[in-house]
PDB file of C-alpha atoms in Angstrom:
ATOM      1  CA  MET A   1     183.076 185.542  52.838  1.00 46.00           C
ATOM      2  CA  PRO A   2     180.037 186.599  52.980  1.00 54.00           C
ATOM      3  CA  ASP A   3     177.068 188.978  50.938  1.00 55.00           C
ATOM      4  CA  PHE A   4     176.617 192.400  52.489  1.00 48.00           C
ATOM      5  CA  ARG A   5     174.152 193.286  54.319  1.00 53.00           C
ATOM      6  CA  ALA A   6     172.840 197.069  54.513  1.00 49.00           C
ATOM      7  CA  GLU A   7     170.988 196.017  57.992  1.00 51.00           C
ATOM      8  CA  ASP A   8     174.773 195.070  60.159  1.00 48.00           C
ATOM      9  CA  TYR A   9     175.602 198.638  58.985  1.00 46.00           C
ATOM     10  CA  ARG A  10     172.981 201.219  59.657  1.00 48.00           C
ATOM     11  CA  LEU A  11     173.311 202.883  62.833  1.00 47.00           C
ATOM     12  CA  THR A  12     170.782 202.792  64.967  1.00 47.00           C
ATOM     13  CA  GLY A  13     170.308 203.539  69.115  1.00 45.00           C
ATOM     14  CA  GLU A  14     171.589 199.899  70.573  1.00 45.00           C
ATOM     15  CA  GLN A  15     175.172 198.595  70.241  1.00 46.00           C
ATOM     16  CA  ARG A  16     175.245 196.647  67.496  1.00 45.00           C
ATOM     17  CA  THR A  17     178.148 194.675  65.743  1.00 46.00           C
ATOM     18  CA  SER A  18     178.468 194.471  62.135  1.00 45.00           C
ATOM     19  CA  GLN A  19     179.946 190.650  60.981  1.00 48.00           C
ATOM     20  CA  PHE A  20     183.278 192.386  61.245  1.00 47.00           C
ATOM     21  CA  GLY A  21     183.419 193.902  64.152  1.00 50.00           C
ATOM     22  CA  ALA A  22     182.987 197.469  63.296  1.00 49.00           C
ATOM     23  CA  VAL A  23     180.627 198.769  66.277  1.00 47.00           C
ATOM     24  CA  SER A  24     177.869 201.313  65.778  1.00 44.00           C
ATOM     25  CA  ARG A  25     177.599 204.526  67.372  1.00 49.00           C
ATOM     26  CA  GLU A  26     174.283 206.602  68.643  1.00 49.00           C
ATOM     27  CA  PRO A  27     171.257 207.293  66.304  1.00 51.00           C
ATOM     28  CA  ASN A  28     172.260 210.813  65.275  1.00 53.00           C
ATOM     29  CA  GLU A  29     175.737 211.437  66.056  1.00 53.00           C
ATOM     30  CA  GLY A  30     176.959 210.985  62.316  1.00 52.00           C
ATOM     31  CA  ALA A  31     174.165 213.584  61.874  1.00 49.00           C
ATOM     32  CA  GLN A  32     175.105 215.895  64.409  1.00 52.00           C
ATOM     33  CA  LEU A  33     179.018 216.069  63.807  1.00 50.00           C
ATOM     34  CA  ILE A  34     178.245 217.309  60.321  1.00 47.00           C
ATOM     35  CA  GLU A  35     176.049 219.709  60.919  1.00 47.00           C
ATOM     36  CA  ASN A  36     178.165 221.025  63.843  1.00 51.00           C
ATOM     37  CA  ALA A  37     180.927 220.879  61.159  1.00 47.00           C
ATOM     38  CA  ARG A  38     178.948 223.107  58.867  1.00 45.00           C
ATOM     39  CA  ALA A  39     178.254 225.990  61.704  1.00 58.00           C
ATOM     40  CA  SER A  40     181.843 226.683  61.893  1.00 79.00           C
ATOM     41  CA  GLN A  41     182.207 227.463  58.745  1.00 80.00           C
ATOM     42  CA  ALA A  42     179.947 228.916  56.191  1.00 87.00           C
ATOM     43  CA  GLY A  43     180.234 231.350  52.754  1.00 89.00           C
ATOM     44  CA  VAL A  44     178.612 233.116  50.373  1.00 92.00           C
ATOM     45  CA  VAL A  45     179.647 233.841  46.583  1.00 93.00           C
ATOM     46  CA  SER A  46     178.614 236.713  44.874  1.00 93.00           C
ATOM     47  CA  PHE A  47     179.095 235.911  40.874  1.00 95.00           C
ATOM     48  CA  LEU A  48     177.449 239.511  38.933  1.00 94.00           C
ATOM     49  CA  SER A  49     175.502 240.122  41.866  1.00 94.00           C
ATOM     50  CA  SER A  50     174.402 241.570  44.913  1.00 94.00           C
ATOM     51  CA  THR A  51     174.326 239.270  48.133  1.00 94.00           C
ATOM     52  CA  GLU A  52     173.745 241.076  51.845  1.00 94.00           C
ATOM     53  CA  ARG A  53     173.796 239.856  55.372  1.00 93.00           C
ATOM     54  CA  GLU A  54     172.021 241.216  57.861  1.00 91.00           C
ATOM     55  CA  GLY A  55     170.004 241.815  61.008  1.00 91.00           C
ATOM     56  CA  ARG A  56     170.196 239.696  63.837  1.00 92.00           C
ATOM     57  CA  TRP A  57     172.061 236.125  61.739  1.00 92.00           C
ATOM     58  CA  GLN A  58     174.609 234.289  62.940  1.00 93.00           C
ATOM     59  CA  VAL A  59     178.380 234.243  62.160  1.00 93.00           C
ATOM     60  CA  PRO A  60     180.441 230.814  61.676  1.00 94.00           C
ATOM     61  CA  ARG A  61     184.266 230.440  63.696  1.00 94.00           C
ATOM     62  CA  ARG A  62     185.067 230.364  59.724  1.00 95.00           C
ATOM     63  CA  PHE A  63     182.849 232.044  56.513  1.00 95.00           C
ATOM     64  CA  ARG A  64     184.711 232.816  53.471  1.00 96.00           C
ATOM     65  CA  ALA A  65     183.010 235.940  51.192  1.00 96.00           C
ATOM     66  CA  LEU A  66     183.413 235.741  47.223  1.00 96.00           C
ATOM     67  CA  ALA A  67     182.316 239.405  44.906  1.00 96.00           C
ATOM     68  CA  VAL A  68     183.445 238.476  41.167  1.00 96.00           C
ATOM     69  CA  LEU A  69     182.176 241.137  39.359  1.00 96.00           C
ATOM     70  CA  GLY A  70     179.725 241.892  42.233  1.00 95.00           C
ATOM     71  CA  ASN A  71     178.661 242.947  45.488  1.00 97.00           C
ATOM     72  CA  VAL A  72     178.686 241.470  49.852  1.00 96.00           C
ATOM     73  CA  GLU A  73     177.415 242.843  52.621  1.00 96.00           C
ATOM     74  CA  LEU A  74     178.139 241.513  56.271  1.00 96.00           C
ATOM     75  CA  ASP A  75     176.449 243.380  58.712  1.00 94.00           C
ATOM     76  CA  LEU A  76     177.830 242.386  62.114  1.00 93.00           C
ATOM     77  CA  ARG A  77     176.087 245.425  64.074  1.00 91.00           C
ATOM     78  CA  MET A  78     173.025 242.722  65.280  1.00 91.00           C
ATOM     79  CA  ALA A  79     174.720 239.247  64.833  1.00 93.00           C
ATOM     80  CA  GLU A  80     176.198 237.461  66.879  1.00 92.00           C
ATOM     81  CA  VAL A  81     179.421 236.881  66.988  1.00 91.00           C
ATOM     82  CA  GLY A  82     180.647 233.996  69.491  1.00 90.00           C
ATOM     83  CA  TYR A  83     183.118 234.314  71.892  1.00 90.00           C
ATOM     84  CA  GLY A  84     186.558 234.197  70.776  1.00 92.00           C
ATOM     85  CA  LEU A  85     188.269 234.426  67.406  1.00 93.00           C
ATOM     86  CA  THR A  86     186.129 234.490  64.229  1.00 94.00           C
ATOM     87  CA  VAL A  87     187.906 234.860  61.317  1.00 95.00           C
ATOM     88  CA  ILE A  88     186.193 236.208  57.243  1.00 96.00           C
ATOM     89  CA  GLU A  89     188.171 235.805  54.296  1.00 96.00           C
ATOM     90  CA  ALA A  90     187.343 237.862  52.402  1.00 96.00           C
ATOM     91  CA  VAL A  91     187.518 238.108  48.611  1.00 96.00           C
ATOM     92  CA  ALA A  92     187.091 240.249  45.224  1.00 96.00           C
ATOM     93  CA  VAL A  93     187.929 239.705  42.554  1.00 96.00           C
ATOM     94  CA  LEU A  94     186.658 243.314  40.236  1.00 96.00           C
ATOM     95  CA  GLY A  95     184.158 243.655  42.560  1.00 96.00           C
ATOM     96  CA  ASN A  96     183.701 245.218  46.507  1.00 96.00           C
ATOM     97  CA  VAL A  97     183.131 243.444  50.034  1.00 97.00           C
ATOM     98  CA  GLU A  98     181.873 245.994  52.819  1.00 97.00           C
ATOM     99  CA  ILE A  99     182.409 244.609  56.286  1.00 96.00           C
ATOM    100  CA  LYS A 100     180.744 246.407  59.094  1.00 94.00           C
ATOM    101  CA  ALA A 101     181.042 245.661  62.542  1.00 93.00           C
ATOM    102  CA  PRO A 102     179.974 247.178  65.943  1.00 90.00           C
ATOM    103  CA  PRO A 103     182.638 249.268  68.052  1.00 89.00           C
ATOM    104  CA  GLU A 104     182.694 246.363  70.660  1.00 89.00           C
ATOM    105  CA  ILE A 105     184.247 243.994  68.734  1.00 91.00           C
ATOM    106  CA  THR A 106     188.370 243.607  68.721  1.00 92.00           C
ATOM    107  CA  VAL A 107     188.173 243.984  64.314  1.00 92.00           C
ATOM    108  CA  GLU A 108     191.975 242.715  63.215  1.00 93.00           C
ATOM    109  CA  CYS A 109     192.544 243.030  59.151  1.00 93.00           C
ATOM    110  CA  ASP A 110     195.498 241.413  57.358  1.00 92.00           C
ATOM    111  CA  GLY A 111     195.068 241.566  53.598  1.00 92.00           C
ATOM    112  CA  ASP A 112     196.795 242.319  50.297  1.00 93.00           C
ATOM    113  CA  SER A 113     195.434 244.171  46.412  1.00 93.00           C
ATOM    114  CA  LEU A 114     196.189 244.179  43.326  1.00 94.00           C
ATOM    115  CA  MET A 115     194.659 247.521  41.739  1.00 94.00           C
ATOM    116  CA  GLY A 116     192.402 247.606  44.679  1.00 94.00           C
ATOM    117  CA  THR A 117     191.869 248.726  47.665  1.00 95.00           C
ATOM    118  CA  PHE A 118     191.994 246.884  51.336  1.00 95.00           C
ATOM    119  CA  ASN A 119     190.651 249.307  54.352  1.00 93.00           C
ATOM    120  CA  LEU A 120     189.866 249.334  57.769  1.00 93.00           C
ATOM    121  CA  LYS A 121     188.294 252.269  58.773  1.00 91.00           C
ATOM    122  CA  TYR A 122     186.524 254.278  61.826  1.00 88.00           C
ATOM    123  CA  GLU A 123     182.853 256.210  61.509  1.00 85.00           C
ATOM    124  CA  GLY A 124     181.465 258.601  64.096  1.00 76.00           C
ATOM    125  CA  ARG A 125     182.206 257.750  67.678  1.00 72.00           C
ATOM    126  CA  ALA A 126     184.116 254.653  67.539  1.00 72.00           C
ATOM    127  CA  SER A 127     187.496 253.966  68.488  1.00 73.00           C
ATOM    128  CA  PRO A 128     189.990 250.707  68.745  1.00 76.00           C
ATOM    129  CA  SER A 129     190.250 251.698  72.744  1.00 76.00           C
ATOM    130  CA  MET A 130     185.879 250.427  72.861  1.00 75.00           C
ATOM    131  CA  ALA A 131     186.666 247.131  71.937  1.00 78.00           C
ATOM    132  CA  SER A 132     186.884 244.608  75.174  1.00 81.00           C
ATOM    133  CA  ARG A 133     189.399 241.308  73.633  1.00 84.00           C
ATOM    134  CA  GLU A 134     186.834 239.277  73.841  1.00 90.00           C
ATOM    135  CA  LYS A 135     185.173 239.143  70.579  1.00 92.00           C
ATOM    136  CA  ILE A 136     187.754 239.855  68.022  1.00 93.00           C
ATOM    137  CA  VAL A 137     186.940 238.768  63.682  1.00 94.00           C
ATOM    138  CA  ARG A 138     189.394 239.562  61.768  1.00 95.00           C
ATOM    139  CA  VAL A 139     189.480 240.011  58.113  1.00 96.00           C
ATOM    140  CA  THR A 140     192.029 238.032  55.919  1.00 96.00           C
ATOM    141  CA  GLY A 141     191.785 238.225  52.369  1.00 95.00           C
ATOM    142  CA  SER A 142     192.750 240.094  49.045  1.00 96.00           C
ATOM    143  CA  ALA A 143     191.861 242.536  46.202  1.00 96.00           C
ATOM    144  CA  TYR A 144     192.235 242.344  42.681  1.00 96.00           C
ATOM    145  CA  ALA A 145     191.108 245.078  40.960  1.00 95.00           C
ATOM    146  CA  GLY A 146     188.198 245.427  43.878  1.00 96.00           C
ATOM    147  CA  ALA A 147     187.274 246.068  47.275  1.00 96.00           C
ATOM    148  CA  VAL A 148     187.213 245.344  50.689  1.00 96.00           C
ATOM    149  CA  THR A 149     186.254 247.769  53.689  1.00 96.00           C
ATOM    150  CA  VAL A 150     185.248 247.360  57.146  1.00 95.00           C
ATOM    151  CA  ILE A 151     183.801 249.876  59.160  1.00 94.00           C
ATOM    152  CA  VAL A 152     183.852 249.539  63.049  1.00 92.00           C
ATOM    153  CA  LYS A 153     180.927 252.205  63.797  1.00 85.00           C
ATOM    154  CA  GLY A 154     177.626 252.656  65.556  1.00 71.00           C
ATOM    155  CA  PRO A 155     174.037 252.368  65.037  1.00 63.00           C
ATOM    156  CA  ASP A 156     173.202 254.328  62.113  1.00 59.00           C
ATOM    157  CA  GLU A 157     173.542 258.346  63.259  1.00 53.00           C
ATOM    158  CA  ASN A 158     169.322 258.463  61.830  1.00 57.00           C
ATOM    159  CA  PHE A 159     167.651 256.126  63.732  1.00 57.00           C
ATOM    160  CA  LEU A 160     166.122 257.790  65.891  1.00 51.00           C
ATOM    161  CA  THR A 161     164.928 259.663  62.459  1.00 55.00           C
ATOM    162  CA  ARG A 162     163.728 256.440  61.341  1.00 59.00           C
ATOM    163  CA  LEU A 163     162.571 255.264  64.343  1.00 61.00           C
ATOM    164  CA  THR A 164     160.239 257.743  65.268  1.00 60.00           C
ATOM    165  CA  GLY A 165     159.578 258.232  60.251  1.00 60.00           C
ATOM    166  CA  GLY A 166     161.035 261.471  60.441  1.00 56.00           C
ATOM    167  CA  ARG A 167     159.017 263.759  63.232  1.00 57.00           C
ATOM    168  CA  TRP A 168     161.953 263.173  65.814  1.00 51.00           C
ATOM    169  CA  ARG A 169     164.575 266.809  65.430  1.00 52.00           C
ATOM    170  CA  SER A 170     166.554 268.063  67.304  1.00 50.00           C
ATOM    171  CA  GLU A 171     166.349 271.613  66.882  1.00 50.00           C
ATOM    172  CA  PRO A 172     165.698 273.669  69.733  1.00 47.00           C
TER     173      PRO A 172
END
């Protein structure tokens, strides 16, 4: 049997056949597949700490949030949520996971709790009838002596006050 040579198995732009008959692929095809898999799922872990995601960020198709004696806050109101189904698995063990979603996204919750809470709330003018079925966020998971709270609400009510630095008032 001939000796192993690394150059026979390197990925190059040209089609190269190894001594065992394996055909190489395009130069970065393997790296692209790994990158696509990484973009489709992600997560955060908060152990005795706090983790926040807010502002503009991309929500992967599958996201896991784990809070153990800690706090995880996910704000989806300005996040890029893809069309179709996005699943967020939230687990709180003596901790808290809070997810804020805009009213135009359909939110489904299915979770269990043991000495804790797993809630879906609609605040302000938000209601389930405002949501379209184009973007669906399904929150699943568990709360063990902790809390998983999903809040559907629009922009903050004090938006104009923050925008103008407190100079705007609704008084006549």
